[in-house]
Amino acid sequence: MLKHTFIHAKNIGSGTEQKLWREGILTWENFIENLNSINLAGQKKNSIEEEINNSQVEIDNSNYIYFKNKFPKKEHWRLYSEFKDSCAFLDIETTGLMHHDKITVIGLYDGSKIKTYVYNKNLEDIKNELKKYRMLVTFNGTCFDLPFIKKIFPGINFNQIHLDMRYFLRRLGLSGGLKAIEDKMNIRRCEETKGLSGWDAVLLWRRYERGDEKALDLLVKYNNEDIVNLKKILDSAYPDVKERMLGT
């Protein structure tokens, strides 16, 4: 979607972008090819042309910070297609929602491999692992996961592009919790984790603390499904949102 985007050019808003799309100027390439015939003020044309040239250089340099700063947070989803090869789907489990509660499990999924970080085992390793990614995808991570991690590890600077699926999915009329959205999209969980909730995750950790190793195994499996399903949902929803935006 990045190369369909014009709103990151100086003084270009969504109205101008939508006008270009309606007139069949759907990509940067379309814009450059039709530069002389596009019905826009010269200043706006120059602004877009300059930004296209700059953006192409920054893509070649894999400069995700450039685009993160150029795009409003609600439009970070547009960057997924360009940076999905350096993207991690992230989800945490905790002992509760209060300030004194702790993180029990952090799961990361890069699209092929799952990495799990557990309290009192390897949780600290998440600090270096997060540095490897240019983009993070969460569900309600803006309000929960990222602030919670930041509280536990104040030295972590979340400078990645961040796509919060809770808000992105509203573009398709999908609201509610992750499990409810999975049901609406016919994404099924395994028998062991089917029906488990965030509160069950808290209880599983308590069982583990009392010596039940199988409870930790189930908690990790539950967390793994959260992050794997996040990718399934995004990969399904992304082209639909893109199609609606472009009117194609």
PDB file of C-alpha atoms in Angstrom:
ATOM      1  CA  MET A   1       0.000   0.000   0.000  1.00  0.00           C
ATOM      2  CA  LEU A   2       2.958   2.320   0.517  1.00  0.00           C
ATOM      3  CA  LYS A   3       3.461   2.898  -3.204  1.00  0.00           C
ATOM      4  CA  HIS A   4      -0.226   3.788  -3.552  1.00  0.00           C
ATOM      5  CA  THR A   5       0.137   6.506  -0.914  1.00  0.00           C
ATOM      6  CA  PHE A   6       0.414  10.270  -1.425  1.00  0.00           C
ATOM      7  CA  ILE A   7      -0.611  11.728   1.949  1.00  0.00           C
ATOM      8  CA  HIS A   8       2.951  11.736   3.263  1.00  0.00           C
ATOM      9  CA  ALA A   9       3.905  14.446   0.771  1.00  0.00           C
ATOM     10  CA  LYS A  10       4.025  17.984   2.139  1.00  0.00           C
ATOM     11  CA  ASN A  11       0.641  19.753   2.143  1.00  0.00           C
ATOM     12  CA  ILE A  12      -1.153  16.734   0.661  1.00  0.00           C
ATOM     13  CA  GLY A  13      -4.200  15.501   2.542  1.00  0.00           C
ATOM     14  CA  SER A  14      -6.568  12.597   2.145  1.00  0.00           C
ATOM     15  CA  GLY A  15      -8.853  14.620  -0.137  1.00  0.00           C
ATOM     16  CA  THR A  16      -6.125  15.089  -2.737  1.00  0.00           C
ATOM     17  CA  GLU A  17      -5.059  11.476  -2.405  1.00  0.00           C
ATOM     18  CA  GLN A  18      -8.601  10.220  -2.971  1.00  0.00           C
ATOM     19  CA  LYS A  19      -9.007  12.543  -5.953  1.00  0.00           C
ATOM     20  CA  LEU A  20      -5.913  10.999  -7.540  1.00  0.00           C
ATOM     21  CA  TRP A  21      -7.204   7.490  -6.908  1.00  0.00           C
ATOM     22  CA  ARG A  22     -10.601   8.321  -8.437  1.00  0.00           C
ATOM     23  CA  GLU A  23      -8.833   9.600 -11.529  1.00  0.00           C
ATOM     24  CA  GLY A  24      -6.896   6.347 -11.905  1.00  0.00           C
ATOM     25  CA  ILE A  25      -3.617   7.570 -10.410  1.00  0.00           C
ATOM     26  CA  LEU A  26      -3.263   4.606  -8.067  1.00  0.00           C
ATOM     27  CA  THR A  27       0.525   4.323  -7.725  1.00  0.00           C
ATOM     28  CA  TRP A  28       3.640   6.438  -7.673  1.00  0.00           C
ATOM     29  CA  GLU A  29       4.476   5.061 -11.099  1.00  0.00           C
ATOM     30  CA  ASN A  30       1.085   6.199 -12.425  1.00  0.00           C
ATOM     31  CA  PHE A  31       1.748   9.666 -11.034  1.00  0.00           C
ATOM     32  CA  ILE A  32       5.160  10.063 -12.660  1.00  0.00           C
ATOM     33  CA  GLU A  33       3.947   8.670 -15.995  1.00  0.00           C
ATOM     34  CA  ASN A  34       0.995  11.090 -16.088  1.00  0.00           C
ATOM     35  CA  LEU A  35       2.644  14.063 -14.416  1.00  0.00           C
ATOM     36  CA  ASN A  36       1.892  16.556 -17.181  1.00  0.00           C
ATOM     37  CA  SER A  37      -1.787  15.661 -17.511  1.00  0.00           C
ATOM     38  CA  ILE A  38      -2.744  15.383 -13.829  1.00  0.00           C
ATOM     39  CA  ASN A  39      -5.228  18.056 -12.797  1.00  0.00           C
ATOM     40  CA  LEU A  40      -3.475  19.433  -9.721  1.00  0.00           C
ATOM     41  CA  ALA A  41      -1.940  22.764  -8.781  1.00  0.00           C
ATOM     42  CA  GLY A  42       1.727  22.951  -9.693  1.00  0.00           C
ATOM     43  CA  GLN A  43       2.817  23.278  -6.064  1.00  0.00           C
ATOM     44  CA  LYS A  44       1.019  20.062  -5.119  1.00  0.00           C
ATOM     45  CA  LYS A  45       2.420  18.236  -8.129  1.00  0.00           C
ATOM     46  CA  ASN A  46       5.933  19.294  -7.208  1.00  0.00           C
ATOM     47  CA  SER A  47       5.415  18.255  -3.596  1.00  0.00           C
ATOM     48  CA  ILE A  48       4.225  14.776  -4.555  1.00  0.00           C
ATOM     49  CA  GLU A  49       6.925  14.283  -7.177  1.00  0.00           C
ATOM     50  CA  GLU A  50       9.623  15.282  -4.690  1.00  0.00           C
ATOM     51  CA  GLU A  51       8.207  12.963  -2.027  1.00  0.00           C
ATOM     52  CA  ILE A  52       7.996  10.018  -4.424  1.00  0.00           C
ATOM     53  CA  ASN A  53      11.669  10.461  -5.297  1.00  0.00           C
ATOM     54  CA  ASN A  54      12.658  10.799  -1.628  1.00  0.00           C
ATOM     55  CA  SER A  55      10.514   7.845  -0.602  1.00  0.00           C
ATOM     56  CA  GLN A  56      12.038   5.566  -3.196  1.00  0.00           C
ATOM     57  CA  VAL A  57      15.503   6.362  -1.861  1.00  0.00           C
ATOM     58  CA  GLU A  58      14.374   5.637   1.714  1.00  0.00           C
ATOM     59  CA  ILE A  59      12.792   2.335   0.642  1.00  0.00           C
ATOM     60  CA  ASP A  60      16.066   1.338  -1.002  1.00  0.00           C
ATOM     61  CA  ASN A  61      17.804   2.183   2.290  1.00  0.00           C
ATOM     62  CA  SER A  62      15.179   0.257   4.327  1.00  0.00           C
ATOM     63  CA  ASN A  63      14.694   3.427   6.356  1.00  0.00           C
ATOM     64  CA  TYR A  64      11.551   2.553   8.263  1.00  0.00           C
ATOM     65  CA  ILE A  65      12.012   5.485  10.661  1.00  0.00           C
ATOM     66  CA  TYR A  66      11.501   7.878   7.756  1.00  0.00           C
ATOM     67  CA  PHE A  67       8.079   6.440   6.994  1.00  0.00           C
ATOM     68  CA  LYS A  68       7.114   5.985  10.633  1.00  0.00           C
ATOM     69  CA  ASN A  69       7.612   9.706  11.138  1.00  0.00           C
ATOM     70  CA  LYS A  70       5.897  10.651   7.873  1.00  0.00           C
ATOM     71  CA  PHE A  71       2.710   8.678   8.498  1.00  0.00           C
ATOM     72  CA  PRO A  72       0.089   9.280  11.202  1.00  0.00           C
ATOM     73  CA  LYS A  73      -0.230   6.263  13.497  1.00  0.00           C
ATOM     74  CA  LYS A  74      -3.634   5.315  12.112  1.00  0.00           C
ATOM     75  CA  GLU A  75      -2.015   4.879   8.686  1.00  0.00           C
ATOM     76  CA  HIS A  76       0.936   2.715   9.779  1.00  0.00           C
ATOM     77  CA  TRP A  77      -0.921  -0.293   8.370  1.00  0.00           C
ATOM     78  CA  ARG A  78      -0.005   0.947   4.887  1.00  0.00           C
ATOM     79  CA  LEU A  79       3.637   0.108   5.613  1.00  0.00           C
ATOM     80  CA  TYR A  80       3.106  -3.600   6.252  1.00  0.00           C
ATOM     81  CA  SER A  81       3.614  -4.748   2.665  1.00  0.00           C
ATOM     82  CA  GLU A  82       6.957  -2.958   2.488  1.00  0.00           C
ATOM     83  CA  PHE A  83       8.317  -4.032   5.887  1.00  0.00           C
ATOM     84  CA  LYS A  84       6.652  -7.400   6.533  1.00  0.00           C
ATOM     85  CA  ASP A  85       9.997  -9.177   6.147  1.00  0.00           C
ATOM     86  CA  SER A  86      11.144  -7.388   9.304  1.00  0.00           C
ATOM     87  CA  CYS A  87       7.883  -7.593  11.209  1.00  0.00           C
ATOM     88  CA  ALA A  88       7.087  -9.318  14.509  1.00  0.00           C
ATOM     89  CA  PHE A  89       3.656 -10.175  15.854  1.00  0.00           C
ATOM     90  CA  LEU A  90       3.757  -9.617  19.606  1.00  0.00           C
ATOM     91  CA  ASP A  91       1.536 -10.604  22.529  1.00  0.00           C
ATOM     92  CA  ILE A  92       2.064 -10.719  26.279  1.00  0.00           C
ATOM     93  CA  GLU A  93       0.493 -12.581  29.190  1.00  0.00           C
ATOM     94  CA  THR A  94       0.485 -11.078  32.677  1.00  0.00           C
ATOM     95  CA  THR A  95      -0.532 -11.836  36.250  1.00  0.00           C
ATOM     96  CA  GLY A  96      -3.239  -9.182  36.007  1.00  0.00           C
ATOM     97  CA  LEU A  97      -3.994  -5.627  34.922  1.00  0.00           C
ATOM     98  CA  MET A  98      -2.792  -3.652  37.942  1.00  0.00           C
ATOM     99  CA  HIS A  99       0.367  -1.580  38.208  1.00  0.00           C
ATOM    100  CA  HIS A 100       2.063  -4.138  40.470  1.00  0.00           C
ATOM    101  CA  ASP A 101       1.375  -7.074  38.137  1.00  0.00           C
ATOM    102  CA  LYS A 102       4.134  -8.667  36.099  1.00  0.00           C
ATOM    103  CA  ILE A 103       4.613 -10.091  32.630  1.00  0.00           C
ATOM    104  CA  THR A 104       4.638 -13.875  32.620  1.00  0.00           C
ATOM    105  CA  VAL A 105       5.063 -14.630  28.898  1.00  0.00           C
ATOM    106  CA  ILE A 106       5.980 -12.644  25.795  1.00  0.00           C
ATOM    107  CA  GLY A 107       5.490 -14.238  22.399  1.00  0.00           C
ATOM    108  CA  LEU A 108       7.028 -13.036  19.134  1.00  0.00           C
ATOM    109  CA  TYR A 109       6.251 -14.439  15.694  1.00  0.00           C
ATOM    110  CA  ASP A 110       8.133 -13.317  12.597  1.00  0.00           C
ATOM    111  CA  GLY A 111       5.918 -15.208  10.176  1.00  0.00           C
ATOM    112  CA  SER A 112       7.957 -18.393  10.250  1.00  0.00           C
ATOM    113  CA  LYS A 113       9.362 -18.852  13.752  1.00  0.00           C
ATOM    114  CA  ILE A 114       7.861 -18.362  17.208  1.00  0.00           C
ATOM    115  CA  LYS A 115      10.026 -17.143  20.074  1.00  0.00           C
ATOM    116  CA  THR A 116       8.767 -17.320  23.646  1.00  0.00           C
ATOM    117  CA  TYR A 117      10.087 -15.419  26.658  1.00  0.00           C
ATOM    118  CA  VAL A 118       9.071 -16.513  30.159  1.00  0.00           C
ATOM    119  CA  TYR A 119       9.375 -14.778  33.530  1.00  0.00           C
ATOM    120  CA  ASN A 120      12.341 -15.997  35.600  1.00  0.00           C
ATOM    121  CA  LYS A 121      13.704 -17.890  32.576  1.00  0.00           C
ATOM    122  CA  ASN A 122      14.593 -15.735  29.594  1.00  0.00           C
ATOM    123  CA  LEU A 123      12.285 -12.706  29.743  1.00  0.00           C
ATOM    124  CA  GLU A 124      15.237 -10.286  29.732  1.00  0.00           C
ATOM    125  CA  ASP A 125      16.269 -11.568  26.300  1.00  0.00           C
ATOM    126  CA  ILE A 126      13.314  -9.745  24.751  1.00  0.00           C
ATOM    127  CA  LYS A 127      15.251  -6.484  25.015  1.00  0.00           C
ATOM    128  CA  ASN A 128      17.794  -7.501  22.388  1.00  0.00           C
ATOM    129  CA  GLU A 129      15.315  -9.478  20.293  1.00  0.00           C
ATOM    130  CA  LEU A 130      13.048  -6.483  19.727  1.00  0.00           C
ATOM    131  CA  LYS A 131      15.922  -4.517  18.206  1.00  0.00           C
ATOM    132  CA  LYS A 132      15.872  -6.850  15.190  1.00  0.00           C
ATOM    133  CA  TYR A 133      12.484  -5.692  13.901  1.00  0.00           C
ATOM    134  CA  ARG A 134      11.353  -2.642  11.971  1.00  0.00           C
ATOM    135  CA  MET A 135       7.646  -3.250  12.557  1.00  0.00           C
ATOM    136  CA  LEU A 136       5.504  -4.645  15.373  1.00  0.00           C
ATOM    137  CA  VAL A 137       1.924  -5.894  15.113  1.00  0.00           C
ATOM    138  CA  THR A 138      -0.219  -6.254  18.235  1.00  0.00           C
ATOM    139  CA  PHE A 139      -3.838  -6.443  19.288  1.00  0.00           C
ATOM    140  CA  ASN A 140      -4.537  -3.587  21.712  1.00  0.00           C
ATOM    141  CA  GLY A 141      -0.797  -3.182  22.132  1.00  0.00           C
ATOM    142  CA  THR A 142      -1.112   0.609  22.205  1.00  0.00           C
ATOM    143  CA  CYS A 143      -2.999   0.470  25.492  1.00  0.00           C
ATOM    144  CA  PHE A 144      -1.684  -2.768  26.990  1.00  0.00           C
ATOM    145  CA  ASP A 145       1.266  -4.765  25.644  1.00  0.00           C
ATOM    146  CA  LEU A 146       3.738  -2.014  24.793  1.00  0.00           C
ATOM    147  CA  PRO A 147       3.166   0.149  27.906  1.00  0.00           C
ATOM    148  CA  PHE A 148       3.390  -2.981  30.085  1.00  0.00           C
ATOM    149  CA  ILE A 149       6.697  -4.003  28.500  1.00  0.00           C
ATOM    150  CA  LYS A 150       7.970  -0.440  28.830  1.00  0.00           C
ATOM    151  CA  LYS A 151       7.069  -0.464  32.538  1.00  0.00           C
ATOM    152  CA  ILE A 152       9.037  -3.675  33.128  1.00  0.00           C
ATOM    153  CA  PHE A 153      11.914  -2.685  30.848  1.00  0.00           C
ATOM    154  CA  PRO A 154      12.144   1.142  30.867  1.00  0.00           C
ATOM    155  CA  GLY A 155      15.213   1.046  28.623  1.00  0.00           C
ATOM    156  CA  ILE A 156      13.284  -0.334  25.656  1.00  0.00           C
ATOM    157  CA  ASN A 157      12.548   2.329  23.066  1.00  0.00           C
ATOM    158  CA  PHE A 158       9.728   1.256  20.799  1.00  0.00           C
ATOM    159  CA  ASN A 159      10.910   3.062  17.693  1.00  0.00           C
ATOM    160  CA  GLN A 160       9.388   0.496  15.341  1.00  0.00           C
ATOM    161  CA  ILE A 161       6.406   1.056  13.102  1.00  0.00           C
ATOM    162  CA  HIS A 162       3.469  -0.180  15.180  1.00  0.00           C
ATOM    163  CA  LEU A 163       0.250  -1.587  13.764  1.00  0.00           C
ATOM    164  CA  ASP A 164      -2.426  -2.106  16.412  1.00  0.00           C
ATOM    165  CA  MET A 165      -4.923  -4.526  14.897  1.00  0.00           C
ATOM    166  CA  ARG A 166      -7.670  -3.544  17.325  1.00  0.00           C
ATOM    167  CA  TYR A 167      -8.059  -0.223  15.527  1.00  0.00           C
ATOM    168  CA  PHE A 168      -7.093  -1.347  12.039  1.00  0.00           C
ATOM    169  CA  LEU A 169      -9.850  -3.974  11.924  1.00  0.00           C
ATOM    170  CA  ARG A 170     -12.514  -1.370  12.591  1.00  0.00           C
ATOM    171  CA  ARG A 171     -12.031  -0.339   8.954  1.00  0.00           C
ATOM    172  CA  LEU A 172     -13.778  -3.617   8.104  1.00  0.00           C
ATOM    173  CA  GLY A 173     -16.405  -3.262  10.814  1.00  0.00           C
ATOM    174  CA  LEU A 174     -14.671  -5.841  13.013  1.00  0.00           C
ATOM    175  CA  SER A 175     -14.701  -4.978  16.700  1.00  0.00           C
ATOM    176  CA  GLY A 176     -14.473  -6.782  20.009  1.00  0.00           C
ATOM    177  CA  GLY A 177     -11.676  -8.935  21.375  1.00  0.00           C
ATOM    178  CA  LEU A 178      -9.238 -11.044  19.403  1.00  0.00           C
ATOM    179  CA  LYS A 179     -11.109 -14.302  20.022  1.00  0.00           C
ATOM    180  CA  ALA A 180     -14.414 -12.787  18.853  1.00  0.00           C
ATOM    181  CA  ILE A 181     -12.761 -11.562  15.663  1.00  0.00           C
ATOM    182  CA  GLU A 182     -11.193 -14.976  15.087  1.00  0.00           C
ATOM    183  CA  ASP A 183     -14.681 -16.490  15.280  1.00  0.00           C
ATOM    184  CA  LYS A 184     -16.034 -13.969  12.774  1.00  0.00           C
ATOM    185  CA  MET A 185     -13.192 -14.833  10.388  1.00  0.00           C
ATOM    186  CA  ASN A 186     -13.567 -18.599  10.896  1.00  0.00           C
ATOM    187  CA  ILE A 187     -10.129 -18.979  12.458  1.00  0.00           C
ATOM    188  CA  ARG A 188     -10.180 -21.968  14.773  1.00  0.00           C
ATOM    189  CA  ARG A 189      -8.019 -22.753  17.786  1.00  0.00           C
ATOM    190  CA  CYS A 190      -6.850 -26.196  18.833  1.00  0.00           C
ATOM    191  CA  GLU A 191      -8.949 -28.222  21.251  1.00  0.00           C
ATOM    192  CA  GLU A 192      -6.574 -27.543  24.145  1.00  0.00           C
ATOM    193  CA  THR A 193      -6.838 -23.758  23.931  1.00  0.00           C
ATOM    194  CA  LYS A 194     -10.353 -23.359  22.543  1.00  0.00           C
ATOM    195  CA  GLY A 195     -12.394 -21.170  24.870  1.00  0.00           C
ATOM    196  CA  LEU A 196      -9.458 -19.988  26.972  1.00  0.00           C
ATOM    197  CA  SER A 197      -9.447 -16.299  27.907  1.00  0.00           C
ATOM    198  CA  GLY A 198      -7.023 -13.786  29.332  1.00  0.00           C
ATOM    199  CA  TRP A 199      -8.210 -14.684  32.826  1.00  0.00           C
ATOM    200  CA  ASP A 200      -7.491 -18.339  32.123  1.00  0.00           C
ATOM    201  CA  ALA A 201      -3.953 -17.266  31.222  1.00  0.00           C
ATOM    202  CA  VAL A 202      -3.623 -15.717  34.682  1.00  0.00           C
ATOM    203  CA  LEU A 203      -4.893 -18.908  36.322  1.00  0.00           C
ATOM    204  CA  LEU A 204      -2.557 -21.088  34.260  1.00  0.00           C
ATOM    205  CA  TRP A 205       0.404 -19.083  35.508  1.00  0.00           C
ATOM    206  CA  ARG A 206      -0.739 -19.513  39.099  1.00  0.00           C
ATOM    207  CA  ARG A 207      -0.943 -23.263  38.553  1.00  0.00           C
ATOM    208  CA  TYR A 208       2.565 -23.219  37.119  1.00  0.00           C
ATOM    209  CA  GLU A 209       3.864 -21.342  40.164  1.00  0.00           C
ATOM    210  CA  ARG A 210       2.434 -24.128  42.300  1.00  0.00           C
ATOM    211  CA  GLY A 211       4.495 -26.657  40.348  1.00  0.00           C
ATOM    212  CA  ASP A 212       2.286 -27.600  37.388  1.00  0.00           C
ATOM    213  CA  GLU A 213       4.677 -27.572  34.404  1.00  0.00           C
ATOM    214  CA  LYS A 214       1.893 -28.600  32.024  1.00  0.00           C
ATOM    215  CA  ALA A 215       0.066 -25.386  32.892  1.00  0.00           C
ATOM    216  CA  LEU A 216       3.008 -23.394  31.528  1.00  0.00           C
ATOM    217  CA  ASP A 217       3.024 -25.499  28.369  1.00  0.00           C
ATOM    218  CA  LEU A 218      -0.650 -24.705  27.831  1.00  0.00           C
ATOM    219  CA  LEU A 219      -0.122 -21.019  28.577  1.00  0.00           C
ATOM    220  CA  VAL A 220       2.653 -20.846  25.989  1.00  0.00           C
ATOM    221  CA  LYS A 221       0.494 -22.671  23.451  1.00  0.00           C
ATOM    222  CA  TYR A 222      -2.318 -20.188  24.094  1.00  0.00           C
ATOM    223  CA  ASN A 223       0.071 -17.275  23.605  1.00  0.00           C
ATOM    224  CA  ASN A 224       1.500 -18.836  20.444  1.00  0.00           C
ATOM    225  CA  GLU A 225      -1.949 -19.070  18.906  1.00  0.00           C
ATOM    226  CA  ASP A 226      -2.566 -15.411  19.684  1.00  0.00           C
ATOM    227  CA  ILE A 227       0.406 -14.277  17.625  1.00  0.00           C
ATOM    228  CA  VAL A 228       0.050 -16.796  14.807  1.00  0.00           C
ATOM    229  CA  ASN A 229      -3.615 -15.889  14.424  1.00  0.00           C
ATOM    230  CA  LEU A 230      -2.768 -12.195  14.413  1.00  0.00           C
ATOM    231  CA  LYS A 231      -0.794 -12.763  11.228  1.00  0.00           C
ATOM    232  CA  LYS A 232      -3.601 -14.811   9.694  1.00  0.00           C
ATOM    233  CA  ILE A 233      -6.050 -12.017  10.415  1.00  0.00           C
ATOM    234  CA  LEU A 234      -3.778  -9.300   9.048  1.00  0.00           C
ATOM    235  CA  ASP A 235      -2.948 -11.206   5.877  1.00  0.00           C
ATOM    236  CA  SER A 236      -6.664 -11.714   5.275  1.00  0.00           C
ATOM    237  CA  ALA A 237      -7.790  -8.191   6.173  1.00  0.00           C
ATOM    238  CA  TYR A 238      -4.984  -6.192   4.545  1.00  0.00           C
ATOM    239  CA  PRO A 239      -6.002  -6.733   0.897  1.00  0.00           C
ATOM    240  CA  ASP A 240      -9.654  -6.066   1.767  1.00  0.00           C
ATOM    241  CA  VAL A 241      -8.846  -2.736   3.415  1.00  0.00           C
ATOM    242  CA  LYS A 242      -6.544  -1.819   0.536  1.00  0.00           C
ATOM    243  CA  GLU A 243      -9.260  -2.610  -2.009  1.00  0.00           C
ATOM    244  CA  ARG A 244     -11.788  -0.479  -0.144  1.00  0.00           C
ATOM    245  CA  MET A 245      -9.351   2.411   0.075  1.00  0.00           C
ATOM    246  CA  LEU A 246      -8.443   2.381  -3.602  1.00  0.00           C
ATOM    247  CA  GLY A 247     -11.928   1.538  -4.843  1.00  0.00           C
ATOM    248  CA  THR A 248     -10.585  -1.279  -7.004  1.00  0.00           C
TER     249      THR A 248
END
